[in-house]
Amino acid sequence: MGESLAVPPLFAALDGAERVLIAGAGGGFDVYAGLPLAVALWDAGVEVHLANLSFTELGAVDLDAWVERDVAAVNAETAGPREYFPERTLARWLEKQGLPATVHAFPKVGVQRLRAAYRHLAETRRLDAIVLVDGGTDILMRGDETGLGTPAEDMTSLAAVAGLDDIPVRLVTCLGFGIDAYHGVVHTQVLENLAALNRDGGYLGALSIPAGSREAELYLDAAADAQEATPSRPSIVNGQIAAALAGAFGDVQFTTRTRDSVLFVNPLMAVYFTVDLKKLAARCLYLDRIEATTGMHQVIAAINTFRAGIAPRSSRQYPH
């Protein structure tokens, strides 16, 4: 991979990839955080597929949508829950835009089953690249930080894709720096982890979404559409990212879900931080403990056991 200031490392890493899967790693609306990247790749002629580790009650999804044990191919017409179904909401929005309108949904399962789901897509779609997208940055936690955020889904996704060694390009990109403070993440430790990945050759830099770009315009429209479609559970993560992308700053309230919190919306929330997936996985201190899991409860138990046996490393206040 050549390096140049003129070519962002994220796109340099994907140069030559013809079939890319962009997948929300942490569930909920995480796949939306990958939408600007997907639009840029679609516009460049790349075949892009979307997926998401789902928080939807997938047991209520139309049986015809299931293409594999743990893979539902959701489109605009897929029957399922009415109140909360981010994958279908996104599929409907994509269809209105004339963009590829299938969003694959994975249930909340353990590493072995999720890897099998990813492998099914890798084989049937002949993927040559997978990009895991995290809304926030807690996927970058290695395990000994002051707080891990909500690691179970992120780390299950990371471990699952880390085991797919036949996929030549595997990346992790994060959008929404600072958002995970609500869940106890200390962001000086995020920066410390990025510095360590940089030393290992695993940090692919930061890339801001241009506010006036087509990618930004479509993302803002999709985020607003999702908020309108899911009024009882709007995405706090994407709401803050969208606010930052629109130039808002500070305690920008857009849902009653955050009325007891002081938000700090800022331009860093609209920046992609990208790392090499294998190098990130190698730094996780407990990934081996969740490798054999088949259920999410096993993942959570393994993380809790690991955390109970360590002393978290000390953190520092951001000095500026």
PDB file of C-alpha atoms in Angstrom:
ATOM      1  CA  MET A   1       0.000   0.000   0.000  1.00  0.00           C
ATOM      2  CA  GLY A   2       1.587   3.268  -1.136  1.00  0.00           C
ATOM      3  CA  GLU A   3       1.383   6.261   1.152  1.00  0.00           C
ATOM      4  CA  SER A   4       0.700   9.817   0.014  1.00  0.00           C
ATOM      5  CA  LEU A   5      -0.875  12.895   1.518  1.00  0.00           C
ATOM      6  CA  ALA A   6      -2.903  13.185  -1.687  1.00  0.00           C
ATOM      7  CA  VAL A   7      -4.555   9.774  -1.216  1.00  0.00           C
ATOM      8  CA  PRO A   8      -6.220   9.049   2.148  1.00  0.00           C
ATOM      9  CA  PRO A   9      -4.931   5.704   3.483  1.00  0.00           C
ATOM     10  CA  LEU A  10      -8.510   4.443   3.890  1.00  0.00           C
ATOM     11  CA  PHE A  11      -9.084   4.719   0.145  1.00  0.00           C
ATOM     12  CA  ALA A  12      -5.546   3.573  -0.663  1.00  0.00           C
ATOM     13  CA  ALA A  13      -6.261   0.376   1.277  1.00  0.00           C
ATOM     14  CA  LEU A  14      -9.467  -0.171  -0.701  1.00  0.00           C
ATOM     15  CA  ASP A  15      -7.884   0.676  -4.045  1.00  0.00           C
ATOM     16  CA  GLY A  16      -8.503  -2.215  -6.395  1.00  0.00           C
ATOM     17  CA  ALA A  17     -11.253  -3.751  -4.278  1.00  0.00           C
ATOM     18  CA  GLU A  18     -14.244  -4.562  -6.471  1.00  0.00           C
ATOM     19  CA  ARG A  19     -16.714  -5.999  -3.933  1.00  0.00           C
ATOM     20  CA  VAL A  20     -16.758  -4.439  -0.476  1.00  0.00           C
ATOM     21  CA  LEU A  21     -18.915  -5.220   2.544  1.00  0.00           C
ATOM     22  CA  ILE A  22     -19.499  -2.313   4.931  1.00  0.00           C
ATOM     23  CA  ALA A  23     -20.922  -3.641   8.189  1.00  0.00           C
ATOM     24  CA  GLY A  24     -22.103  -2.004  11.400  1.00  0.00           C
ATOM     25  CA  ALA A  25     -20.032  -3.647  14.119  1.00  0.00           C
ATOM     26  CA  GLY A  26     -21.848  -2.581  17.257  1.00  0.00           C
ATOM     27  CA  GLY A  27     -25.482  -2.980  16.364  1.00  0.00           C
ATOM     28  CA  GLY A  28     -28.328  -0.503  16.395  1.00  0.00           C
ATOM     29  CA  PHE A  29     -27.797   2.176  13.761  1.00  0.00           C
ATOM     30  CA  ASP A  30     -24.036   1.576  13.334  1.00  0.00           C
ATOM     31  CA  VAL A  31     -24.451   0.741   9.640  1.00  0.00           C
ATOM     32  CA  TYR A  32     -25.571   4.343   9.067  1.00  0.00           C
ATOM     33  CA  ALA A  33     -22.085   5.510  10.107  1.00  0.00           C
ATOM     34  CA  GLY A  34     -20.761   3.611   7.088  1.00  0.00           C
ATOM     35  CA  LEU A  35     -23.104   5.331   4.651  1.00  0.00           C
ATOM     36  CA  PRO A  36     -20.767   8.214   3.609  1.00  0.00           C
ATOM     37  CA  LEU A  37     -18.053   5.677   2.811  1.00  0.00           C
ATOM     38  CA  ALA A  38     -20.529   3.491   0.922  1.00  0.00           C
ATOM     39  CA  VAL A  39     -21.707   6.458  -1.174  1.00  0.00           C
ATOM     40  CA  ALA A  40     -18.126   7.416  -2.060  1.00  0.00           C
ATOM     41  CA  LEU A  41     -17.376   3.851  -3.156  1.00  0.00           C
ATOM     42  CA  TRP A  42     -20.641   3.464  -5.093  1.00  0.00           C
ATOM     43  CA  ASP A  43     -19.871   6.695  -6.923  1.00  0.00           C
ATOM     44  CA  ALA A  44     -16.445   5.283  -7.774  1.00  0.00           C
ATOM     45  CA  GLY A  45     -18.041   2.219  -9.370  1.00  0.00           C
ATOM     46  CA  VAL A  46     -17.351  -0.223  -6.528  1.00  0.00           C
ATOM     47  CA  GLU A  47     -19.896  -2.925  -5.730  1.00  0.00           C
ATOM     48  CA  VAL A  48     -20.785  -2.243  -2.099  1.00  0.00           C
ATOM     49  CA  HIS A  49     -22.899  -4.433   0.174  1.00  0.00           C
ATOM     50  CA  LEU A  50     -24.253  -3.398   3.569  1.00  0.00           C
ATOM     51  CA  ALA A  51     -24.738  -5.386   6.770  1.00  0.00           C
ATOM     52  CA  ASN A  52     -25.410  -4.740  10.437  1.00  0.00           C
ATOM     53  CA  LEU A  53     -25.237  -6.617  13.715  1.00  0.00           C
ATOM     54  CA  SER A  54     -28.862  -6.035  14.563  1.00  0.00           C
ATOM     55  CA  PHE A  55     -30.709  -4.984  17.710  1.00  0.00           C
ATOM     56  CA  THR A  56     -33.984  -5.667  15.915  1.00  0.00           C
ATOM     57  CA  GLU A  57     -36.213  -8.515  17.095  1.00  0.00           C
ATOM     58  CA  LEU A  58     -35.241 -10.607  14.101  1.00  0.00           C
ATOM     59  CA  GLY A  59     -37.484 -13.477  15.150  1.00  0.00           C
ATOM     60  CA  ALA A  60     -40.342 -11.372  13.801  1.00  0.00           C
ATOM     61  CA  VAL A  61     -38.728 -10.914  10.385  1.00  0.00           C
ATOM     62  CA  ASP A  62     -40.271 -12.522   7.330  1.00  0.00           C
ATOM     63  CA  LEU A  63     -38.940 -16.075   6.890  1.00  0.00           C
ATOM     64  CA  ASP A  64     -38.358 -15.388   3.193  1.00  0.00           C
ATOM     65  CA  ALA A  65     -35.686 -12.845   4.140  1.00  0.00           C
ATOM     66  CA  TRP A  66     -33.376 -15.442   5.674  1.00  0.00           C
ATOM     67  CA  VAL A  67     -30.679 -16.495   3.230  1.00  0.00           C
ATOM     68  CA  GLU A  68     -28.614 -18.370   5.816  1.00  0.00           C
ATOM     69  CA  ARG A  69     -29.046 -19.367   9.461  1.00  0.00           C
ATOM     70  CA  ASP A  70     -27.826 -16.010  10.806  1.00  0.00           C
ATOM     71  CA  VAL A  71     -28.198 -13.769   7.736  1.00  0.00           C
ATOM     72  CA  ALA A  72     -31.385 -11.934   6.817  1.00  0.00           C
ATOM     73  CA  ALA A  73     -31.374  -9.975   3.548  1.00  0.00           C
ATOM     74  CA  VAL A  74     -33.599  -7.028   4.436  1.00  0.00           C
ATOM     75  CA  ASN A  75     -35.170  -4.872   1.744  1.00  0.00           C
ATOM     76  CA  ALA A  76     -37.825  -2.177   1.667  1.00  0.00           C
ATOM     77  CA  GLU A  77     -40.661  -4.704   1.666  1.00  0.00           C
ATOM     78  CA  THR A  78     -39.364  -7.076   4.338  1.00  0.00           C
ATOM     79  CA  ALA A  79     -42.000  -7.840   6.971  1.00  0.00           C
ATOM     80  CA  GLY A  80     -40.900  -7.361  10.559  1.00  0.00           C
ATOM     81  CA  PRO A  81     -41.218  -5.154  13.648  1.00  0.00           C
ATOM     82  CA  ARG A  82     -42.920  -1.823  13.025  1.00  0.00           C
ATOM     83  CA  GLU A  83     -41.454   0.308  15.808  1.00  0.00           C
ATOM     84  CA  TYR A  84     -37.732  -0.449  15.510  1.00  0.00           C
ATOM     85  CA  PHE A  85     -36.106  -1.912  12.400  1.00  0.00           C
ATOM     86  CA  PRO A  86     -33.067   0.209  11.376  1.00  0.00           C
ATOM     87  CA  GLU A  87     -32.060  -2.182   8.602  1.00  0.00           C
ATOM     88  CA  ARG A  88     -35.451  -1.891   6.870  1.00  0.00           C
ATOM     89  CA  THR A  89     -35.570   1.854   7.495  1.00  0.00           C
ATOM     90  CA  LEU A  90     -32.226   2.201   5.733  1.00  0.00           C
ATOM     91  CA  ALA A  91     -33.292  -0.143   2.913  1.00  0.00           C
ATOM     92  CA  ARG A  92     -36.381   1.983   2.272  1.00  0.00           C
ATOM     93  CA  TRP A  93     -34.313   5.154   2.222  1.00  0.00           C
ATOM     94  CA  LEU A  94     -31.760   3.589  -0.136  1.00  0.00           C
ATOM     95  CA  GLU A  95     -34.520   2.500  -2.517  1.00  0.00           C
ATOM     96  CA  LYS A  96     -35.845   6.063  -2.667  1.00  0.00           C
ATOM     97  CA  GLN A  97     -32.355   7.259  -3.615  1.00  0.00           C
ATOM     98  CA  GLY A  98     -31.982   4.675  -6.361  1.00  0.00           C
ATOM     99  CA  LEU A  99     -29.099   3.026  -4.490  1.00  0.00           C
ATOM    100  CA  PRO A 100     -28.597  -0.722  -3.827  1.00  0.00           C
ATOM    101  CA  ALA A 101     -31.316  -1.340  -1.249  1.00  0.00           C
ATOM    102  CA  THR A 102     -30.484  -4.548   0.613  1.00  0.00           C
ATOM    103  CA  VAL A 103     -29.149  -4.406   4.179  1.00  0.00           C
ATOM    104  CA  HIS A 104     -28.080  -7.740   5.650  1.00  0.00           C
ATOM    105  CA  ALA A 105     -28.962  -8.211   9.312  1.00  0.00           C
ATOM    106  CA  PHE A 106     -27.064 -10.463  11.718  1.00  0.00           C
ATOM    107  CA  PRO A 107     -28.641 -11.534  15.026  1.00  0.00           C
ATOM    108  CA  LYS A 108     -26.792 -10.986  18.314  1.00  0.00           C
ATOM    109  CA  VAL A 109     -24.850 -14.253  18.405  1.00  0.00           C
ATOM    110  CA  GLY A 110     -21.358 -15.330  19.452  1.00  0.00           C
ATOM    111  CA  VAL A 111     -18.155 -15.293  17.433  1.00  0.00           C
ATOM    112  CA  GLN A 112     -18.457 -18.706  15.770  1.00  0.00           C
ATOM    113  CA  ARG A 113     -21.968 -18.131  14.443  1.00  0.00           C
ATOM    114  CA  LEU A 114     -21.282 -14.550  13.401  1.00  0.00           C
ATOM    115  CA  ARG A 115     -18.140 -15.634  11.561  1.00  0.00           C
ATOM    116  CA  ALA A 116     -20.192 -18.225   9.680  1.00  0.00           C
ATOM    117  CA  ALA A 117     -22.636 -15.470   8.715  1.00  0.00           C
ATOM    118  CA  TYR A 118     -19.822 -13.261   7.437  1.00  0.00           C
ATOM    119  CA  ARG A 119     -18.317 -16.217   5.604  1.00  0.00           C
ATOM    120  CA  HIS A 120     -21.621 -16.821   3.825  1.00  0.00           C
ATOM    121  CA  LEU A 121     -21.634 -13.240   2.529  1.00  0.00           C
ATOM    122  CA  ALA A 122     -17.946 -13.409   1.676  1.00  0.00           C
ATOM    123  CA  GLU A 123     -18.479 -16.495  -0.454  1.00  0.00           C
ATOM    124  CA  THR A 124     -21.793 -15.622  -2.088  1.00  0.00           C
ATOM    125  CA  ARG A 125     -20.838 -12.002  -2.804  1.00  0.00           C
ATOM    126  CA  ARG A 126     -17.195 -12.866  -3.632  1.00  0.00           C
ATOM    127  CA  LEU A 127     -15.960 -10.131  -1.310  1.00  0.00           C
ATOM    128  CA  ASP A 128     -12.416  -8.831  -1.490  1.00  0.00           C
ATOM    129  CA  ALA A 129     -12.767  -6.321   1.361  1.00  0.00           C
ATOM    130  CA  ILE A 130     -14.696  -5.955   4.624  1.00  0.00           C
ATOM    131  CA  VAL A 131     -14.944  -2.682   6.534  1.00  0.00           C
ATOM    132  CA  LEU A 132     -16.360  -2.827  10.054  1.00  0.00           C
ATOM    133  CA  VAL A 133     -17.891   0.489  11.074  1.00  0.00           C
ATOM    134  CA  ASP A 134     -18.318   1.607  14.666  1.00  0.00           C
ATOM    135  CA  GLY A 135     -20.537   4.530  15.613  1.00  0.00           C
ATOM    136  CA  GLY A 136     -18.234   5.802  18.336  1.00  0.00           C
ATOM    137  CA  THR A 137     -14.753   4.493  19.102  1.00  0.00           C
ATOM    138  CA  ASP A 138     -15.128   1.806  21.759  1.00  0.00           C
ATOM    139  CA  ILE A 139     -14.147  -0.904  19.266  1.00  0.00           C
ATOM    140  CA  LEU A 140     -10.614   0.520  19.664  1.00  0.00           C
ATOM    141  CA  MET A 141     -10.463  -0.463  23.361  1.00  0.00           C
ATOM    142  CA  ARG A 142      -8.043  -3.321  24.034  1.00  0.00           C
ATOM    143  CA  GLY A 143      -9.517  -4.284  27.414  1.00  0.00           C
ATOM    144  CA  ASP A 144      -7.430  -2.649  30.151  1.00  0.00           C
ATOM    145  CA  GLU A 145      -8.775   0.892  29.792  1.00  0.00           C
ATOM    146  CA  THR A 146     -10.663   2.769  32.481  1.00  0.00           C
ATOM    147  CA  GLY A 147     -13.936   2.034  30.692  1.00  0.00           C
ATOM    148  CA  LEU A 148     -14.743  -0.134  27.680  1.00  0.00           C
ATOM    149  CA  GLY A 149     -18.013   1.434  26.594  1.00  0.00           C
ATOM    150  CA  THR A 150     -20.325  -1.285  25.259  1.00  0.00           C
ATOM    151  CA  PRO A 151     -17.799  -3.823  23.948  1.00  0.00           C
ATOM    152  CA  ALA A 152     -19.717  -7.080  23.493  1.00  0.00           C
ATOM    153  CA  GLU A 153     -21.135  -6.553  20.007  1.00  0.00           C
ATOM    154  CA  ASP A 154     -18.087  -4.667  18.700  1.00  0.00           C
ATOM    155  CA  MET A 155     -15.641  -7.322  19.854  1.00  0.00           C
ATOM    156  CA  THR A 156     -17.784 -10.165  18.580  1.00  0.00           C
ATOM    157  CA  SER A 157     -17.737  -8.524  15.158  1.00  0.00           C
ATOM    158  CA  LEU A 158     -13.994  -7.881  15.384  1.00  0.00           C
ATOM    159  CA  ALA A 159     -13.205 -11.477  16.355  1.00  0.00           C
ATOM    160  CA  ALA A 160     -15.544 -12.883  13.719  1.00  0.00           C
ATOM    161  CA  VAL A 161     -13.952 -10.996  10.832  1.00  0.00           C
ATOM    162  CA  ALA A 162     -10.414 -11.416  12.186  1.00  0.00           C
ATOM    163  CA  GLY A 163     -10.820 -15.138  11.511  1.00  0.00           C
ATOM    164  CA  LEU A 164     -11.614 -14.658   7.806  1.00  0.00           C
ATOM    165  CA  ASP A 165      -8.039 -14.778   6.557  1.00  0.00           C
ATOM    166  CA  ASP A 166      -9.067 -15.350   2.946  1.00  0.00           C
ATOM    167  CA  ILE A 167     -10.416 -11.778   2.727  1.00  0.00           C
ATOM    168  CA  PRO A 168      -7.425  -9.710   1.580  1.00  0.00           C
ATOM    169  CA  VAL A 169      -8.515  -6.318   2.983  1.00  0.00           C
ATOM    170  CA  ARG A 170     -10.111  -5.965   6.403  1.00  0.00           C
ATOM    171  CA  LEU A 171     -10.453  -2.582   8.068  1.00  0.00           C
ATOM    172  CA  VAL A 172     -12.150  -0.969  11.046  1.00  0.00           C
ATOM    173  CA  THR A 173     -13.319   2.622  10.807  1.00  0.00           C
ATOM    174  CA  CYS A 174     -14.913   4.690  13.555  1.00  0.00           C
ATOM    175  CA  LEU A 175     -17.172   7.719  13.203  1.00  0.00           C
ATOM    176  CA  GLY A 176     -18.256   9.684  16.255  1.00  0.00           C
ATOM    177  CA  PHE A 177     -15.149  10.431  18.342  1.00  0.00           C
ATOM    178  CA  GLY A 178     -16.185  11.432  21.867  1.00  0.00           C
ATOM    179  CA  ILE A 179     -19.661   9.940  21.860  1.00  0.00           C
ATOM    180  CA  ASP A 180     -18.693   6.941  24.021  1.00  0.00           C
ATOM    181  CA  ALA A 181     -17.839   9.182  26.963  1.00  0.00           C
ATOM    182  CA  TYR A 182     -21.453   8.562  28.004  1.00  0.00           C
ATOM    183  CA  HIS A 183     -20.507   4.897  28.495  1.00  0.00           C
ATOM    184  CA  GLY A 184     -17.307   5.586  30.399  1.00  0.00           C
ATOM    185  CA  VAL A 185     -14.723   5.643  27.605  1.00  0.00           C
ATOM    186  CA  VAL A 186     -11.764   7.950  28.343  1.00  0.00           C
ATOM    187  CA  HIS A 187     -10.805   9.415  24.996  1.00  0.00           C
ATOM    188  CA  THR A 188      -7.191  10.124  25.875  1.00  0.00           C
ATOM    189  CA  GLN A 189      -6.951   6.325  26.004  1.00  0.00           C
ATOM    190  CA  VAL A 190      -8.528   6.105  22.551  1.00  0.00           C
ATOM    191  CA  LEU A 191      -5.764   8.390  21.305  1.00  0.00           C
ATOM    192  CA  GLU A 192      -3.153   6.354  23.184  1.00  0.00           C
ATOM    193  CA  ASN A 193      -4.407   3.204  21.481  1.00  0.00           C
ATOM    194  CA  LEU A 194      -4.299   4.874  18.071  1.00  0.00           C
ATOM    195  CA  ALA A 195      -0.715   5.938  18.751  1.00  0.00           C
ATOM    196  CA  ALA A 196       0.209   2.342  19.588  1.00  0.00           C
ATOM    197  CA  LEU A 197      -1.456   1.125  16.388  1.00  0.00           C
ATOM    198  CA  ASN A 198       0.467   3.788  14.487  1.00  0.00           C
ATOM    199  CA  ARG A 199       3.730   2.391  15.849  1.00  0.00           C
ATOM    200  CA  ASP A 200       2.615  -1.069  14.696  1.00  0.00           C
ATOM    201  CA  GLY A 201       1.784   0.204  11.206  1.00  0.00           C
ATOM    202  CA  GLY A 202      -1.921  -0.345  11.805  1.00  0.00           C
ATOM    203  CA  TYR A 203      -3.279   3.221  11.877  1.00  0.00           C
ATOM    204  CA  LEU A 204      -4.667   4.463   8.566  1.00  0.00           C
ATOM    205  CA  GLY A 205      -5.275   8.002   9.703  1.00  0.00           C
ATOM    206  CA  ALA A 206      -8.233  10.332  10.131  1.00  0.00           C
ATOM    207  CA  LEU A 207     -10.508  11.520   7.326  1.00  0.00           C
ATOM    208  CA  SER A 208     -13.091  14.273   7.711  1.00  0.00           C
ATOM    209  CA  ILE A 209     -16.348  14.072   5.757  1.00  0.00           C
ATOM    210  CA  PRO A 210     -16.558  17.324   3.733  1.00  0.00           C
ATOM    211  CA  ALA A 211     -19.637  19.216   4.910  1.00  0.00           C
ATOM    212  CA  GLY A 212     -20.690  20.230   1.401  1.00  0.00           C
ATOM    213  CA  SER A 213     -20.149  16.864  -0.223  1.00  0.00           C
ATOM    214  CA  ARG A 214     -22.695  14.503  -1.738  1.00  0.00           C
ATOM    215  CA  GLU A 215     -21.682  11.983   0.932  1.00  0.00           C
ATOM    216  CA  ALA A 216     -22.551  14.455   3.697  1.00  0.00           C
ATOM    217  CA  GLU A 217     -25.807  15.507   2.044  1.00  0.00           C
ATOM    218  CA  LEU A 218     -27.038  11.935   1.683  1.00  0.00           C
ATOM    219  CA  TYR A 219     -25.911  10.956   5.183  1.00  0.00           C
ATOM    220  CA  LEU A 220     -27.754  13.901   6.744  1.00  0.00           C
ATOM    221  CA  ASP A 221     -30.883  13.002   4.816  1.00  0.00           C
ATOM    222  CA  ALA A 222     -30.648   9.343   5.859  1.00  0.00           C
ATOM    223  CA  ALA A 223     -30.066  10.238   9.515  1.00  0.00           C
ATOM    224  CA  ALA A 224     -33.073  12.582   9.524  1.00  0.00           C
ATOM    225  CA  ASP A 225     -35.197   9.915   7.843  1.00  0.00           C
ATOM    226  CA  ALA A 226     -34.164   7.348  10.475  1.00  0.00           C
ATOM    227  CA  GLN A 227     -34.989   9.726  13.305  1.00  0.00           C
ATOM    228  CA  GLU A 228     -38.428  10.357  11.843  1.00  0.00           C
ATOM    229  CA  ALA A 229     -39.058   6.641  11.263  1.00  0.00           C
ATOM    230  CA  THR A 230     -37.973   5.656  14.791  1.00  0.00           C
ATOM    231  CA  PRO A 231     -39.250   8.450  17.057  1.00  0.00           C
ATOM    232  CA  SER A 232     -39.273   6.325  20.218  1.00  0.00           C
ATOM    233  CA  ARG A 233     -35.665   5.151  19.795  1.00  0.00           C
ATOM    234  CA  PRO A 234     -33.760   7.586  17.572  1.00  0.00           C
ATOM    235  CA  SER A 235     -30.030   7.045  17.179  1.00  0.00           C
ATOM    236  CA  ILE A 236     -28.167   9.139  19.734  1.00  0.00           C
ATOM    237  CA  VAL A 237     -24.885   8.341  17.985  1.00  0.00           C
ATOM    238  CA  ASN A 238     -25.914   9.303  14.464  1.00  0.00           C
ATOM    239  CA  GLY A 239     -27.879  12.271  15.751  1.00  0.00           C
ATOM    240  CA  GLN A 240     -24.686  13.730  17.200  1.00  0.00           C
ATOM    241  CA  ILE A 241     -22.623  12.867  14.121  1.00  0.00           C
ATOM    242  CA  ALA A 242     -25.227  14.535  11.900  1.00  0.00           C
ATOM    243  CA  ALA A 243     -25.300  17.604  14.141  1.00  0.00           C
ATOM    244  CA  ALA A 244     -21.504  17.843  13.999  1.00  0.00           C
ATOM    245  CA  LEU A 245     -21.526  17.455  10.222  1.00  0.00           C
ATOM    246  CA  ALA A 246     -24.052  20.282   9.982  1.00  0.00           C
ATOM    247  CA  GLY A 247     -21.746  22.574  11.983  1.00  0.00           C
ATOM    248  CA  ALA A 248     -23.469  22.407  15.368  1.00  0.00           C
ATOM    249  CA  PHE A 249     -21.387  22.630  18.538  1.00  0.00           C
ATOM    250  CA  GLY A 250     -21.835  21.900  22.229  1.00  0.00           C
ATOM    251  CA  ASP A 251     -24.939  20.677  24.059  1.00  0.00           C
ATOM    252  CA  VAL A 252     -27.112  20.085  20.993  1.00  0.00           C
ATOM    253  CA  GLN A 253     -30.270  18.281  22.116  1.00  0.00           C
ATOM    254  CA  PHE A 254     -32.338  16.511  19.471  1.00  0.00           C
ATOM    255  CA  THR A 255     -34.152  13.801  21.478  1.00  0.00           C
ATOM    256  CA  THR A 256     -35.585  13.448  24.960  1.00  0.00           C
ATOM    257  CA  ARG A 257     -33.378  10.365  25.372  1.00  0.00           C
ATOM    258  CA  THR A 258     -30.437  12.697  26.134  1.00  0.00           C
ATOM    259  CA  ARG A 259     -32.263  15.309  28.208  1.00  0.00           C
ATOM    260  CA  ASP A 260     -30.374  14.271  31.386  1.00  0.00           C
ATOM    261  CA  SER A 261     -26.987  14.416  29.638  1.00  0.00           C
ATOM    262  CA  VAL A 262     -24.776  17.312  28.588  1.00  0.00           C
ATOM    263  CA  LEU A 263     -23.644  16.638  25.026  1.00  0.00           C
ATOM    264  CA  PHE A 264     -20.453  17.931  23.446  1.00  0.00           C
ATOM    265  CA  VAL A 265     -21.107  17.900  19.722  1.00  0.00           C
ATOM    266  CA  ASN A 266     -17.979  18.980  17.842  1.00  0.00           C
ATOM    267  CA  PRO A 267     -16.207  18.584  14.464  1.00  0.00           C
ATOM    268  CA  LEU A 268     -14.232  15.495  15.570  1.00  0.00           C
ATOM    269  CA  MET A 269     -17.474  13.531  15.523  1.00  0.00           C
ATOM    270  CA  ALA A 270     -17.563  13.817  11.710  1.00  0.00           C
ATOM    271  CA  VAL A 271     -14.099  12.286  11.244  1.00  0.00           C
ATOM    272  CA  TYR A 272     -13.382   8.667  10.282  1.00  0.00           C
ATOM    273  CA  PHE A 273     -10.557   7.062  12.273  1.00  0.00           C
ATOM    274  CA  THR A 274      -9.415   3.931  10.442  1.00  0.00           C
ATOM    275  CA  VAL A 275      -7.202   1.020  11.484  1.00  0.00           C
ATOM    276  CA  ASP A 276      -6.084  -2.330  10.136  1.00  0.00           C
ATOM    277  CA  LEU A 277      -8.496  -4.937  11.509  1.00  0.00           C
ATOM    278  CA  LYS A 278      -5.947  -7.693  12.095  1.00  0.00           C
ATOM    279  CA  LYS A 279      -3.566  -5.386  13.930  1.00  0.00           C
ATOM    280  CA  LEU A 280      -6.413  -4.095  16.085  1.00  0.00           C
ATOM    281  CA  ALA A 281      -7.522  -7.640  16.886  1.00  0.00           C
ATOM    282  CA  ALA A 282      -3.965  -8.621  17.824  1.00  0.00           C
ATOM    283  CA  ARG A 283      -3.885  -5.881  20.469  1.00  0.00           C
ATOM    284  CA  CYS A 284      -7.106  -6.941  22.196  1.00  0.00           C
ATOM    285  CA  LEU A 285      -6.212  -8.593  25.504  1.00  0.00           C
ATOM    286  CA  TYR A 286      -9.227 -10.906  25.707  1.00  0.00           C
ATOM    287  CA  LEU A 287     -10.205 -11.739  22.136  1.00  0.00           C
ATOM    288  CA  ASP A 288      -9.029 -15.321  22.608  1.00  0.00           C
ATOM    289  CA  ARG A 289     -11.485 -15.692  25.497  1.00  0.00           C
ATOM    290  CA  ILE A 290     -14.483 -15.076  23.247  1.00  0.00           C
ATOM    291  CA  GLU A 291     -13.249 -17.048  20.232  1.00  0.00           C
ATOM    292  CA  ALA A 292     -15.259 -20.209  20.942  1.00  0.00           C
ATOM    293  CA  THR A 293     -18.520 -18.457  21.792  1.00  0.00           C
ATOM    294  CA  THR A 294     -21.780 -19.137  20.006  1.00  0.00           C
ATOM    295  CA  GLY A 295     -24.073 -16.861  22.056  1.00  0.00           C
ATOM    296  CA  MET A 296     -23.802 -13.203  23.053  1.00  0.00           C
ATOM    297  CA  HIS A 297     -24.326 -14.066  26.721  1.00  0.00           C
ATOM    298  CA  GLN A 298     -21.093 -16.062  26.581  1.00  0.00           C
ATOM    299  CA  VAL A 299     -19.258 -13.057  25.153  1.00  0.00           C
ATOM    300  CA  ILE A 300     -20.537 -10.794  27.917  1.00  0.00           C
ATOM    301  CA  ALA A 301     -19.600 -13.309  30.613  1.00  0.00           C
ATOM    302  CA  ALA A 302     -16.079 -13.702  29.207  1.00  0.00           C
ATOM    303  CA  ILE A 303     -15.501  -9.946  29.116  1.00  0.00           C
ATOM    304  CA  ASN A 304     -16.797  -9.520  32.662  1.00  0.00           C
ATOM    305  CA  THR A 305     -14.533 -12.322  33.908  1.00  0.00           C
ATOM    306  CA  PHE A 306     -11.530 -10.774  32.202  1.00  0.00           C
ATOM    307  CA  ARG A 307     -12.247  -7.341  33.628  1.00  0.00           C
ATOM    308  CA  ALA A 308     -12.640  -8.747  37.129  1.00  0.00           C
ATOM    309  CA  GLY A 309      -9.105 -10.109  36.987  1.00  0.00           C
ATOM    310  CA  ILE A 310      -7.190  -6.992  35.897  1.00  0.00           C
ATOM    311  CA  ALA A 311      -6.298  -3.564  37.189  1.00  0.00           C
ATOM    312  CA  PRO A 312      -7.234  -0.978  34.530  1.00  0.00           C
ATOM    313  CA  ARG A 313      -4.358   1.141  33.298  1.00  0.00           C
ATOM    314  CA  SER A 314      -4.257   4.703  34.532  1.00  0.00           C
ATOM    315  CA  SER A 315      -5.765   7.430  32.408  1.00  0.00           C
ATOM    316  CA  ARG A 316      -4.922  11.102  32.022  1.00  0.00           C
ATOM    317  CA  GLN A 317      -7.013  14.170  31.474  1.00  0.00           C
ATOM    318  CA  TYR A 318      -6.864  15.759  28.045  1.00  0.00           C
ATOM    319  CA  PRO A 319      -4.341  18.556  28.639  1.00  0.00           C
ATOM    320  CA  HIS A 320      -5.457  21.170  26.123  1.00  0.00           C
TER     321      HIS A 320
END
